[in-house]
Amino acid sequence: MLVLGIESSCDETGVALVRAEGPAAPPRLLAHALHSQIDMHQAYGGVVPELASRDHIRRVLPLTRQVLAQAGCGLEDIDTIAYTRGPGLAGALLVGAGLACALGAALDRPVVGVHHLEGHLLSPFLSADPPEFPFVALLVSGGHTQLMRVEDVGRYELLGETIDDAAGEAFDKSAKLLGLGYPGGPALARLAEFGDPDVFTLPRPLLHSGTLDFSFAGLKTAVWTQVRKLGDRVCEQDRAHLAASTQAAIVDVLVKKSLAALKQTGLSRLVVAGGVGANRRLRAMLDAQAQRRGWRVHYPELHLCTDNGAMIALAAAMRLQREPQRARRDYAFDIAPR
Ligand code: KG4
Ligand code: ZN
C-alpha cells in the first residue's frame, strides 16, 4: 500500500510517500518534502492565517511532484491519499483536504483524514528504533500538552493535559517577552545555551498537584515580571540567564509529570512527540532518568519533530493496516479545525 500524505494545518506545507506492508511491520518512508513559511510570517510575529492558506496553495503541487520524482513513482501508483483533517487553521486545512479529494476523485482512490496529533504521536515509528506498544506518550506541540497511555493505534487514554497554555506556547510567549523572533521555542533554547538556569527562580506550576495536568500561564506572567524588573538595564547575559531559567522551568515540569505517568501506569516506555520534543535539554534530562531507571525513551527523528507530511502518511497507513474501512470515497472536503 502506497500512501501519499499531505500536511497543511498551520505554517508548514508537507508532502510525503509511505509504503506499508503487513500490520506487523512499521510503514517505511519513501520520500518527503517540506516548505516552511516561517520567513513569511516572521515580519508579523506570528502566523497570519490568510497568508498561510495562500502559500499552501502555491507550494502543495510542486511538493507533490517532488516527492513522486524522489520516490520514482507516478500518480497512478498511489493507493490512498491522506491529509490532515485537524486541528488547525480552517483555510489552511482546506488546501490539503482539497488536493486530497481532487486527487482521490481523479485517480479513483480513497482518502483518509488524519488527526494532526495522532501524526505527531506515531511519528517515532519512522525512526530507526521504533517503540513497541503499549507506551506513555508525552505530546508537546505549539497548541497541545498531553500525557497519554497508548495501548495500540487508535487506543488512546488521556492521562493529563494543560489547563491553559501549551508547553510550546510557553516557549513562544516567553521568547516574545525576551525580544526573540518567531517561532520562539528554538530561539529561546539557543539563547539558553549561554545562560545559567539557576539565576532566576521561576515557578513550576502544578508540579506537586498529584495530577498529571499541566499549567504554564503563570510561568509566562513570572517571565514578564522579571523582564519588567530588569527594564532598560537588561544586558545580553541577563536575557540568556532568563531564557535558561525559563527553559529549565518548562522542562522540569514536563520531565516530572512524564515520570509520574510512567509510575502510575506501570509502563516502562515513553514516546515524546511534537515540536517541543526537539528541545535538547528535555531530551537530555529524560534520557538521564531513563538510563537510571531502566526505561526506554523514543523520539521522532529530529527533522520529523515539527510538522511534516511523513507523519500524516504514516498515521493513515498504520490506521488502515488495522481499520481498512476508514478509507472514504465521498470526497467531501471534511475538516475539523478544532
Ligand atoms: O508540533 P509543532 O511543529 O506544531 C504544532 O503542532 O503546534 O510544534 C511547534 C512548537 C512551537 O511552539 C515551537 O516553538 C516549539 O514547538 N519548538 C521548540 C523547539 N523546536 C520547536 N520548543 C523548544 N525547543 C525547541 N528546540
Ligand atoms: Zn504539529
mmCIF file of C-alpha atoms and ligand atoms in Angstrom:
data_model
loop_
_atom_site.group_PDB
_atom_site.id
_atom_site.type_symbol
_atom_site.label_atom_id
_atom_site.label_comp_id
_atom_site.label_asym_id
_atom_site.label_seq_id
_atom_site.Cartn_x
_atom_site.Cartn_y
_atom_site.Cartn_z
ATOM 1 C CA MET A 1 0.000 0.000 0.000
ATOM 2 C CA LEU A 2 1.469 3.333 -1.101
ATOM 3 C CA VAL A 3 0.102 6.295 0.894
ATOM 4 C CA LEU A 4 0.520 9.948 -0.062
ATOM 5 C CA GLY A 5 0.339 12.225 2.994
ATOM 6 C CA ILE A 6 -0.426 15.954 2.922
ATOM 7 C CA GLU A 7 0.043 18.259 5.940
ATOM 8 C CA SER A 8 -1.190 21.867 5.770
ATOM 9 C CA SER A 9 -2.647 22.634 9.204
ATOM 10 C CA CYS A 10 -0.514 25.646 10.082
ATOM 11 C CA ASP A 11 2.684 27.142 8.679
ATOM 12 C CA GLU A 12 4.420 24.171 7.037
ATOM 13 C CA THR A 13 3.377 22.503 3.805
ATOM 14 C CA GLY A 14 4.472 18.869 3.963
ATOM 15 C CA VAL A 15 4.005 16.062 1.442
ATOM 16 C CA ALA A 16 5.317 12.505 1.768
ATOM 17 C CA LEU A 17 5.046 8.974 0.416
ATOM 18 C CA VAL A 18 4.977 5.991 2.762
ATOM 19 C CA ARG A 19 4.916 2.293 1.855
ATOM 20 C CA ALA A 20 3.061 -0.087 4.210
ATOM 21 C CA GLU A 21 3.303 -3.872 4.098
ATOM 22 C CA GLY A 22 1.590 -6.204 6.634
ATOM 23 C CA PRO A 23 0.375 -4.863 10.005
ATOM 24 C CA ALA A 24 3.400 -6.311 11.802
ATOM 25 C CA ALA A 25 5.916 -4.050 10.059
ATOM 26 C CA PRO A 26 6.025 -0.273 10.582
ATOM 27 C CA PRO A 27 5.489 1.591 7.297
ATOM 28 C CA ARG A 28 8.608 2.884 5.504
ATOM 29 C CA LEU A 29 9.170 6.471 4.403
ATOM 30 C CA LEU A 30 9.980 6.641 0.674
ATOM 31 C CA ALA A 31 10.195 10.403 0.197
ATOM 32 C CA HIS A 32 9.154 13.614 1.889
ATOM 33 C CA ALA A 33 9.290 17.315 1.081
ATOM 34 C CA LEU A 34 8.589 20.302 3.262
ATOM 35 C CA HIS A 35 8.187 24.025 2.824
ATOM 36 C CA SER A 36 8.266 26.182 5.937
ATOM 37 C CA GLN A 37 6.501 29.564 5.900
ATOM 38 C CA ILE A 38 8.479 30.827 8.899
ATOM 39 C CA ASP A 39 10.296 33.537 6.909
ATOM 40 C CA MET A 40 6.999 34.825 5.521
ATOM 41 C CA HIS A 41 5.269 35.123 8.915
ATOM 42 C CA GLN A 42 8.322 36.385 10.817
ATOM 43 C CA ALA A 43 7.645 40.036 9.987
ATOM 44 C CA TYR A 44 4.223 39.751 11.685
ATOM 45 C CA GLY A 45 5.490 37.990 14.830
ATOM 46 C CA GLY A 46 3.166 35.025 14.284
ATOM 47 C CA VAL A 47 1.167 33.073 11.721
ATOM 48 C CA VAL A 48 -1.196 35.133 9.513
ATOM 49 C CA PRO A 49 -3.928 32.625 8.535
ATOM 50 C CA GLU A 50 -4.830 34.133 5.148
ATOM 51 C CA LEU A 51 -1.179 34.270 4.058
ATOM 52 C CA ALA A 52 -0.705 30.705 5.279
ATOM 53 C CA SER A 53 -3.582 29.373 3.126
ATOM 54 C CA ARG A 54 -2.357 31.188 0.024
ATOM 55 C CA ASP A 55 1.158 29.873 0.459
ATOM 56 C CA HIS A 56 -0.058 26.280 0.957
ATOM 57 C CA ILE A 57 -1.883 26.616 -2.394
ATOM 58 C CA ARG A 58 1.321 27.819 -4.074
ATOM 59 C CA ARG A 59 3.507 25.046 -2.615
ATOM 60 C CA VAL A 60 1.452 21.899 -2.399
ATOM 61 C CA LEU A 61 1.536 20.785 -6.057
ATOM 62 C CA PRO A 62 5.267 21.374 -6.640
ATOM 63 C CA LEU A 63 5.997 19.476 -3.396
ATOM 64 C CA THR A 64 3.779 16.595 -4.534
ATOM 65 C CA ARG A 65 5.636 16.395 -7.866
ATOM 66 C CA GLN A 66 8.913 16.499 -5.951
ATOM 67 C CA VAL A 67 8.131 13.505 -3.701
ATOM 68 C CA LEU A 68 6.801 11.448 -6.614
ATOM 69 C CA ALA A 69 10.015 12.121 -8.537
ATOM 70 C CA GLN A 70 12.167 11.342 -5.469
ATOM 71 C CA ALA A 71 10.403 8.003 -4.954
ATOM 72 C CA GLY A 72 10.380 7.191 -8.681
ATOM 73 C CA CYS A 73 6.572 6.823 -8.622
ATOM 74 C CA GLY A 74 3.732 8.079 -10.769
ATOM 75 C CA LEU A 75 0.367 9.385 -9.549
ATOM 76 C CA GLU A 76 -1.291 6.119 -10.577
ATOM 77 C CA ASP A 77 0.957 4.169 -8.154
ATOM 78 C CA ILE A 78 -0.676 5.875 -5.142
ATOM 79 C CA ASP A 79 -3.201 3.631 -3.352
ATOM 80 C CA THR A 80 -4.564 6.064 -0.739
ATOM 81 C CA ILE A 81 -4.358 9.800 -0.125
ATOM 82 C CA ALA A 82 -4.124 11.043 3.474
ATOM 83 C CA TYR A 83 -4.459 14.640 4.649
ATOM 84 C CA THR A 84 -4.572 16.470 7.967
ATOM 85 C CA ARG A 85 -8.228 16.842 8.931
ATOM 86 C CA GLY A 86 -7.489 18.980 12.019
ATOM 87 C CA PRO A 87 -6.916 20.629 14.368
ATOM 88 C CA GLY A 88 -5.519 23.667 12.599
ATOM 89 C CA LEU A 89 -6.366 26.806 10.623
ATOM 90 C CA ALA A 90 -9.543 26.191 8.603
ATOM 91 C CA GLY A 91 -8.359 27.816 5.373
ATOM 92 C CA ALA A 92 -5.009 26.045 5.583
ATOM 93 C CA LEU A 93 -6.616 22.643 6.264
ATOM 94 C CA LEU A 94 -8.920 23.095 3.266
ATOM 95 C CA VAL A 95 -5.920 23.259 0.943
ATOM 96 C CA GLY A 96 -4.747 19.775 1.955
ATOM 97 C CA ALA A 97 -8.299 18.385 2.031
ATOM 98 C CA GLY A 98 -8.999 19.931 -1.381
ATOM 99 C CA LEU A 99 -5.937 18.412 -3.016
ATOM 100 C CA ALA A 100 -6.532 15.014 -1.385
ATOM 101 C CA CYS A 101 -10.155 14.886 -2.557
ATOM 102 C CA ALA A 102 -9.308 16.141 -6.050
ATOM 103 C CA LEU A 103 -6.581 13.514 -6.463
ATOM 104 C CA GLY A 104 -8.825 10.838 -4.964
ATOM 105 C CA ALA A 105 -11.691 11.625 -7.345
ATOM 106 C CA ALA A 106 -9.414 11.908 -10.384
ATOM 107 C CA LEU A 107 -7.481 8.692 -9.669
ATOM 108 C CA ASP A 108 -10.442 6.790 -8.189
ATOM 109 C CA ARG A 109 -8.600 6.220 -4.909
ATOM 110 C CA PRO A 110 -9.880 6.521 -1.311
ATOM 111 C CA VAL A 111 -8.922 9.396 1.006
ATOM 112 C CA VAL A 112 -8.308 9.399 4.775
ATOM 113 C CA GLY A 113 -8.478 12.397 7.124
ATOM 114 C CA VAL A 114 -5.849 12.228 9.882
ATOM 115 C CA HIS A 115 -5.793 13.867 13.328
ATOM 116 C CA HIS A 116 -2.699 16.064 13.397
ATOM 117 C CA LEU A 117 -1.787 14.958 16.936
ATOM 118 C CA GLU A 118 -2.063 11.295 16.006
ATOM 119 C CA GLY A 119 0.508 12.057 13.316
ATOM 120 C CA HIS A 120 2.880 13.525 15.923
ATOM 121 C CA LEU A 121 2.169 10.688 18.344
ATOM 122 C CA LEU A 122 3.031 7.935 15.854
ATOM 123 C CA SER A 123 5.978 9.749 14.194
ATOM 124 C CA PRO A 124 8.633 7.822 16.233
ATOM 125 C CA PHE A 125 7.576 4.715 14.264
ATOM 126 C CA LEU A 126 9.541 6.174 11.344
ATOM 127 C CA SER A 127 12.762 6.201 13.386
ATOM 128 C CA ALA A 128 15.454 3.536 13.217
ATOM 129 C CA ASP A 129 14.458 2.371 16.705
ATOM 130 C CA PRO A 130 10.626 2.355 16.735
ATOM 131 C CA PRO A 131 8.769 1.844 20.040
ATOM 132 C CA GLU A 132 6.595 -1.128 20.916
ATOM 133 C CA PHE A 133 3.065 -0.824 22.290
ATOM 134 C CA PRO A 134 1.977 -0.076 24.971
ATOM 135 C CA PHE A 135 3.684 3.172 25.983
ATOM 136 C CA VAL A 136 3.149 6.539 27.630
ATOM 137 C CA ALA A 137 3.185 9.442 25.165
ATOM 138 C CA LEU A 138 4.174 12.993 26.015
ATOM 139 C CA LEU A 139 2.724 15.193 23.268
ATOM 140 C CA VAL A 140 4.236 18.658 23.354
ATOM 141 C CA SER A 141 3.441 20.984 20.476
ATOM 142 C CA GLY A 142 2.601 24.633 19.986
ATOM 143 C CA GLY A 143 -1.065 24.046 20.740
ATOM 144 C CA HIS A 144 -1.144 20.933 22.951
ATOM 145 C CA THR A 145 0.469 19.402 26.014
ATOM 146 C CA GLN A 146 -0.867 15.963 26.847
ATOM 147 C CA LEU A 147 0.156 12.745 28.528
ATOM 148 C CA MET A 148 -1.474 9.646 27.117
ATOM 149 C CA ARG A 149 -1.489 5.937 27.658
ATOM 150 C CA VAL A 150 -1.209 4.354 24.212
ATOM 151 C CA GLU A 151 -2.324 0.742 24.015
ATOM 152 C CA ASP A 152 -2.218 0.495 20.211
ATOM 153 C CA VAL A 153 -3.004 2.654 17.163
ATOM 154 C CA GLY A 154 -6.333 4.366 17.909
ATOM 155 C CA ARG A 155 -6.436 3.169 21.525
ATOM 156 C CA TYR A 156 -5.517 6.281 23.480
ATOM 157 C CA GLU A 157 -6.329 7.172 27.078
ATOM 158 C CA LEU A 158 -5.791 10.781 28.136
ATOM 159 C CA LEU A 159 -3.911 10.851 31.459
ATOM 160 C CA GLY A 160 -3.436 14.606 31.789
ATOM 161 C CA GLU A 161 -3.222 17.809 29.796
ATOM 162 C CA THR A 162 -2.627 21.518 30.128
ATOM 163 C CA ILE A 163 -5.369 23.553 31.721
ATOM 164 C CA ASP A 164 -4.190 26.754 29.998
ATOM 165 C CA ASP A 165 -1.139 27.364 27.756
ATOM 166 C CA ALA A 166 0.683 24.562 25.924
ATOM 167 C CA ALA A 167 4.403 23.954 26.550
ATOM 168 C CA GLY A 168 5.276 25.247 23.064
ATOM 169 C CA GLU A 169 3.146 28.302 23.711
ATOM 170 C CA ALA A 170 5.052 28.919 26.968
ATOM 171 C CA PHE A 171 8.320 28.803 24.997
ATOM 172 C CA ASP A 172 6.920 31.068 22.253
ATOM 173 C CA LYS A 173 5.335 33.659 24.572
ATOM 174 C CA SER A 174 8.380 33.840 26.874
ATOM 175 C CA ALA A 175 10.602 34.219 23.819
ATOM 176 C CA LYS A 176 8.478 37.140 22.657
ATOM 177 C CA LEU A 177 8.848 38.804 26.084
ATOM 178 C CA LEU A 178 12.629 38.364 25.726
ATOM 179 C CA GLY A 179 12.511 40.106 22.359
ATOM 180 C CA LEU A 180 13.238 36.944 20.372
ATOM 181 C CA GLY A 181 11.659 36.237 16.996
ATOM 182 C CA TYR A 182 9.005 33.752 15.907
ATOM 183 C CA PRO A 183 8.924 30.810 16.388
ATOM 184 C CA GLY A 184 10.282 31.427 19.846
ATOM 185 C CA GLY A 185 10.965 27.883 21.075
ATOM 186 C CA PRO A 186 14.141 27.182 19.106
ATOM 187 C CA ALA A 187 15.339 30.799 19.577
ATOM 188 C CA LEU A 188 14.852 30.652 23.355
ATOM 189 C CA ALA A 189 16.603 27.279 23.507
ATOM 190 C CA ARG A 190 19.583 28.716 21.588
ATOM 191 C CA LEU A 191 19.874 31.748 23.893
ATOM 192 C CA ALA A 192 19.529 29.467 26.949
ATOM 193 C CA GLU A 193 22.799 27.729 25.989
ATOM 194 C CA PHE A 194 24.621 30.886 27.164
ATOM 195 C CA GLY A 195 22.739 31.269 30.439
ATOM 196 C CA ASP A 196 22.622 29.788 33.938
ATOM 197 C CA PRO A 197 19.231 28.195 34.737
ATOM 198 C CA ASP A 198 19.629 28.901 38.472
ATOM 199 C CA VAL A 199 19.927 32.696 38.262
ATOM 200 C CA PHE A 200 16.188 33.395 38.199
ATOM 201 C CA THR A 201 13.714 31.471 40.328
ATOM 202 C CA LEU A 202 10.623 30.787 38.252
ATOM 203 C CA PRO A 203 7.508 28.837 39.272
ATOM 204 C CA ARG A 204 6.898 25.194 38.320
ATOM 205 C CA PRO A 205 3.074 25.303 38.244
ATOM 206 C CA LEU A 206 1.148 22.168 39.328
ATOM 207 C CA LEU A 207 4.427 20.315 39.908
ATOM 208 C CA HIS A 208 3.143 18.779 43.144
ATOM 209 C CA SER A 209 -0.558 18.778 42.287
ATOM 210 C CA GLY A 210 -0.764 14.988 42.393
ATOM 211 C CA THR A 211 -2.436 15.011 38.959
ATOM 212 C CA LEU A 212 -0.903 14.676 35.504
ATOM 213 C CA ASP A 213 -2.258 18.063 34.379
ATOM 214 C CA PHE A 214 -0.056 20.996 33.390
ATOM 215 C CA SER A 215 -0.353 24.777 33.657
ATOM 216 C CA PHE A 216 2.041 27.226 32.007
ATOM 217 C CA ALA A 217 0.169 30.550 32.051
ATOM 218 C CA GLY A 218 1.653 31.585 35.418
ATOM 219 C CA LEU A 219 5.172 30.978 34.176
ATOM 220 C CA LYS A 220 4.664 33.435 31.332
ATOM 221 C CA THR A 221 3.499 36.054 33.868
ATOM 222 C CA ALA A 222 6.587 35.387 36.021
ATOM 223 C CA VAL A 223 8.861 35.885 32.998
ATOM 224 C CA TRP A 224 7.019 39.120 32.210
ATOM 225 C CA THR A 225 7.564 40.331 35.803
ATOM 226 C CA GLN A 226 11.311 39.603 35.561
ATOM 227 C CA VAL A 227 11.578 41.374 32.203
ATOM 228 C CA ARG A 228 9.826 44.420 33.703
ATOM 229 C CA LYS A 229 12.122 44.379 36.760
ATOM 230 C CA LEU A 230 15.234 44.301 34.591
ATOM 231 C CA GLY A 231 13.789 47.138 32.483
ATOM 232 C CA ASP A 232 16.123 49.138 30.293
ATOM 233 C CA ARG A 233 19.189 47.935 32.223
ATOM 234 C CA VAL A 234 18.787 44.437 30.814
ATOM 235 C CA CYS A 235 22.000 43.107 29.280
ATOM 236 C CA GLU A 236 22.528 40.196 26.921
ATOM 237 C CA GLN A 237 23.786 37.992 29.763
ATOM 238 C CA ASP A 238 20.636 38.617 31.860
ATOM 239 C CA ARG A 239 18.465 37.687 28.890
ATOM 240 C CA ALA A 240 20.432 34.460 28.472
ATOM 241 C CA HIS A 241 20.038 33.662 32.214
ATOM 242 C CA LEU A 242 16.306 34.326 31.991
ATOM 243 C CA ALA A 243 15.998 32.164 28.846
ATOM 244 C CA ALA A 244 17.864 29.340 30.606
ATOM 245 C CA SER A 245 15.717 29.672 33.736
ATOM 246 C CA THR A 246 12.513 29.642 31.662
ATOM 247 C CA GLN A 247 13.572 26.595 29.690
ATOM 248 C CA ALA A 248 14.565 24.799 32.916
ATOM 249 C CA ALA A 249 11.167 25.516 34.490
ATOM 250 C CA ILE A 250 9.211 24.168 31.492
ATOM 251 C CA VAL A 251 11.445 21.106 31.072
ATOM 252 C CA ASP A 252 11.365 20.314 34.821
ATOM 253 C CA VAL A 253 7.580 20.106 34.774
ATOM 254 C CA LEU A 254 7.491 18.008 31.590
ATOM 255 C CA VAL A 255 10.067 15.548 32.968
ATOM 256 C CA LYS A 256 8.486 15.196 36.427
ATOM 257 C CA LYS A 257 4.989 14.639 35.031
ATOM 258 C CA SER A 258 6.256 12.116 32.465
ATOM 259 C CA LEU A 259 7.957 10.140 35.228
ATOM 260 C CA ALA A 260 4.773 10.272 37.294
ATOM 261 C CA ALA A 261 2.764 8.977 34.311
ATOM 262 C CA LEU A 262 5.168 6.052 33.866
ATOM 263 C CA LYS A 263 4.904 5.240 37.562
ATOM 264 C CA GLN A 264 1.111 5.497 37.574
ATOM 265 C CA THR A 265 0.664 3.241 34.531
ATOM 266 C CA GLY A 266 3.461 0.822 35.422
ATOM 267 C CA LEU A 267 4.780 1.153 31.861
ATOM 268 C CA SER A 268 8.483 1.466 31.039
ATOM 269 C CA ARG A 269 8.380 3.080 27.588
ATOM 270 C CA LEU A 270 7.933 6.793 26.904
ATOM 271 C CA VAL A 271 7.362 8.360 23.485
ATOM 272 C CA VAL A 272 7.974 12.092 23.146
ATOM 273 C CA ALA A 273 6.457 13.841 20.131
ATOM 274 C CA GLY A 274 5.601 17.318 18.860
ATOM 275 C CA GLY A 275 7.769 20.389 18.224
ATOM 276 C CA VAL A 276 8.997 20.803 21.830
ATOM 277 C CA GLY A 277 10.308 17.220 21.591
ATOM 278 C CA ALA A 278 13.191 18.730 19.619
ATOM 279 C CA ASN A 279 14.381 20.523 22.771
ATOM 280 C CA ARG A 280 17.839 19.292 23.758
ATOM 281 C CA ARG A 281 17.520 19.895 27.484
ATOM 282 C CA LEU A 282 14.250 17.945 27.566
ATOM 283 C CA ARG A 283 15.869 15.036 25.718
ATOM 284 C CA ALA A 284 18.988 15.038 27.890
ATOM 285 C CA MET A 285 17.013 15.038 31.152
ATOM 286 C CA LEU A 286 14.595 12.331 30.021
ATOM 287 C CA ASP A 287 17.467 10.179 28.728
ATOM 288 C CA ALA A 288 19.315 10.526 32.045
ATOM 289 C CA GLN A 289 16.224 9.497 34.042
ATOM 290 C CA ALA A 290 15.513 6.584 31.696
ATOM 291 C CA GLN A 291 19.053 5.299 31.980
ATOM 292 C CA ARG A 292 18.924 5.433 35.744
ATOM 293 C CA ARG A 293 15.597 3.572 35.951
ATOM 294 C CA GLY A 294 15.943 1.151 33.038
ATOM 295 C CA TRP A 295 13.210 2.826 30.987
ATOM 296 C CA ARG A 296 13.242 3.481 27.237
ATOM 297 C CA VAL A 297 12.521 6.873 25.659
ATOM 298 C CA HIS A 298 11.684 7.138 21.957
ATOM 299 C CA TYR A 299 11.693 10.299 19.860
ATOM 300 C CA PRO A 300 10.911 11.038 16.242
ATOM 301 C CA GLU A 301 13.943 11.783 14.076
ATOM 302 C CA LEU A 302 14.831 15.435 14.772
ATOM 303 C CA HIS A 303 13.659 16.651 11.349
ATOM 304 C CA LEU A 304 10.267 14.961 11.906
ATOM 305 C CA CYS A 305 9.615 16.574 15.329
ATOM 306 C CA THR A 306 7.856 19.597 13.873
ATOM 307 C CA ASP A 307 5.005 19.446 11.355
ATOM 308 C CA ASN A 308 5.563 17.311 8.254
ATOM 309 C CA GLY A 309 3.723 15.176 5.702
ATOM 310 C CA ALA A 310 5.535 11.953 6.651
ATOM 311 C CA MET A 311 3.729 11.641 9.989
ATOM 312 C CA ILE A 312 0.357 12.110 8.264
ATOM 313 C CA ALA A 313 1.049 9.393 5.653
ATOM 314 C CA LEU A 314 2.394 7.154 8.435
ATOM 315 C CA ALA A 315 -0.604 7.607 10.773
ATOM 316 C CA ALA A 316 -3.009 6.922 7.884
ATOM 317 C CA ALA A 317 -1.088 3.782 6.894
ATOM 318 C CA MET A 318 -0.998 2.440 10.470
ATOM 319 C CA ARG A 319 -4.725 3.128 10.932
ATOM 320 C CA LEU A 320 -5.590 1.460 7.606
ATOM 321 C CA GLN A 321 -3.497 -1.602 8.465
ATOM 322 C CA ARG A 322 -5.957 -2.133 11.351
ATOM 323 C CA GLU A 323 -9.157 -0.484 10.092
ATOM 324 C CA PRO A 324 -9.305 -0.553 6.261
ATOM 325 C CA GLN A 325 -12.893 0.758 6.421
ATOM 326 C CA ARG A 326 -11.586 4.223 7.415
ATOM 327 C CA ALA A 327 -10.775 4.954 3.762
ATOM 328 C CA ARG A 328 -13.549 7.156 2.263
ATOM 329 C CA ARG A 329 -14.727 7.763 -1.270
ATOM 330 C CA ASP A 330 -17.226 10.587 -0.683
ATOM 331 C CA TYR A 331 -14.598 13.256 -1.499
ATOM 332 C CA ALA A 332 -16.252 15.744 0.846
ATOM 333 C CA PHE A 333 -13.796 18.425 1.979
ATOM 334 C CA ASP A 334 -14.087 17.128 5.532
ATOM 335 C CA ILE A 335 -12.023 19.162 8.021
ATOM 336 C CA ALA A 336 -12.137 19.682 11.813
ATOM 337 C CA PRO A 337 -10.263 22.905 12.722
ATOM 338 C CA ARG A 338 -10.959 22.488 16.484
HETATM 339 O O1 KG4 B 1 4.429 20.326 16.647
HETATM 340 P P1 KG4 B 1 4.744 21.669 16.136
HETATM 341 O O2 KG4 B 1 5.674 21.802 14.983
HETATM 342 O O3 KG4 B 1 3.450 22.439 15.711
HETATM 343 C C1 KG4 B 1 2.233 22.312 16.343
HETATM 344 O O4 KG4 B 1 1.502 21.336 16.008
HETATM 345 O O5 KG4 B 1 1.970 23.172 17.226
HETATM 346 O O6 KG4 B 1 5.292 22.467 17.389
HETATM 347 C C2 KG4 B 1 5.676 23.803 17.304
HETATM 348 C C3 KG4 B 1 6.140 24.255 18.675
HETATM 349 C C4 KG4 B 1 6.391 25.745 18.748
HETATM 350 O O7 KG4 B 1 5.783 26.253 19.918
HETATM 351 C C5 KG4 B 1 7.905 25.829 18.817
HETATM 352 O O8 KG4 B 1 8.362 26.982 19.485
HETATM 353 C C6 KG4 B 1 8.252 24.575 19.581
HETATM 354 O O9 KG4 B 1 7.372 23.613 19.033
HETATM 355 N N1 KG4 B 1 9.658 24.145 19.393
HETATM 356 C C7 KG4 B 1 10.571 24.109 20.396
HETATM 357 C C8 KG4 B 1 11.795 23.677 19.812
HETATM 358 N N2 KG4 B 1 11.574 23.456 18.477
HETATM 359 C C9 KG4 B 1 10.259 23.731 18.252
HETATM 360 N N3 KG4 B 1 10.457 24.409 21.697
HETATM 361 C C10 KG4 B 1 11.554 24.268 22.455
HETATM 362 N N4 KG4 B 1 12.763 23.876 21.983
HETATM 363 C C11 KG4 B 1 12.930 23.570 20.690
HETATM 364 N N5 KG4 B 1 14.128 23.179 20.233
HETATM 365 ZN ZN ZN B 2 2.136 19.933 14.969
#
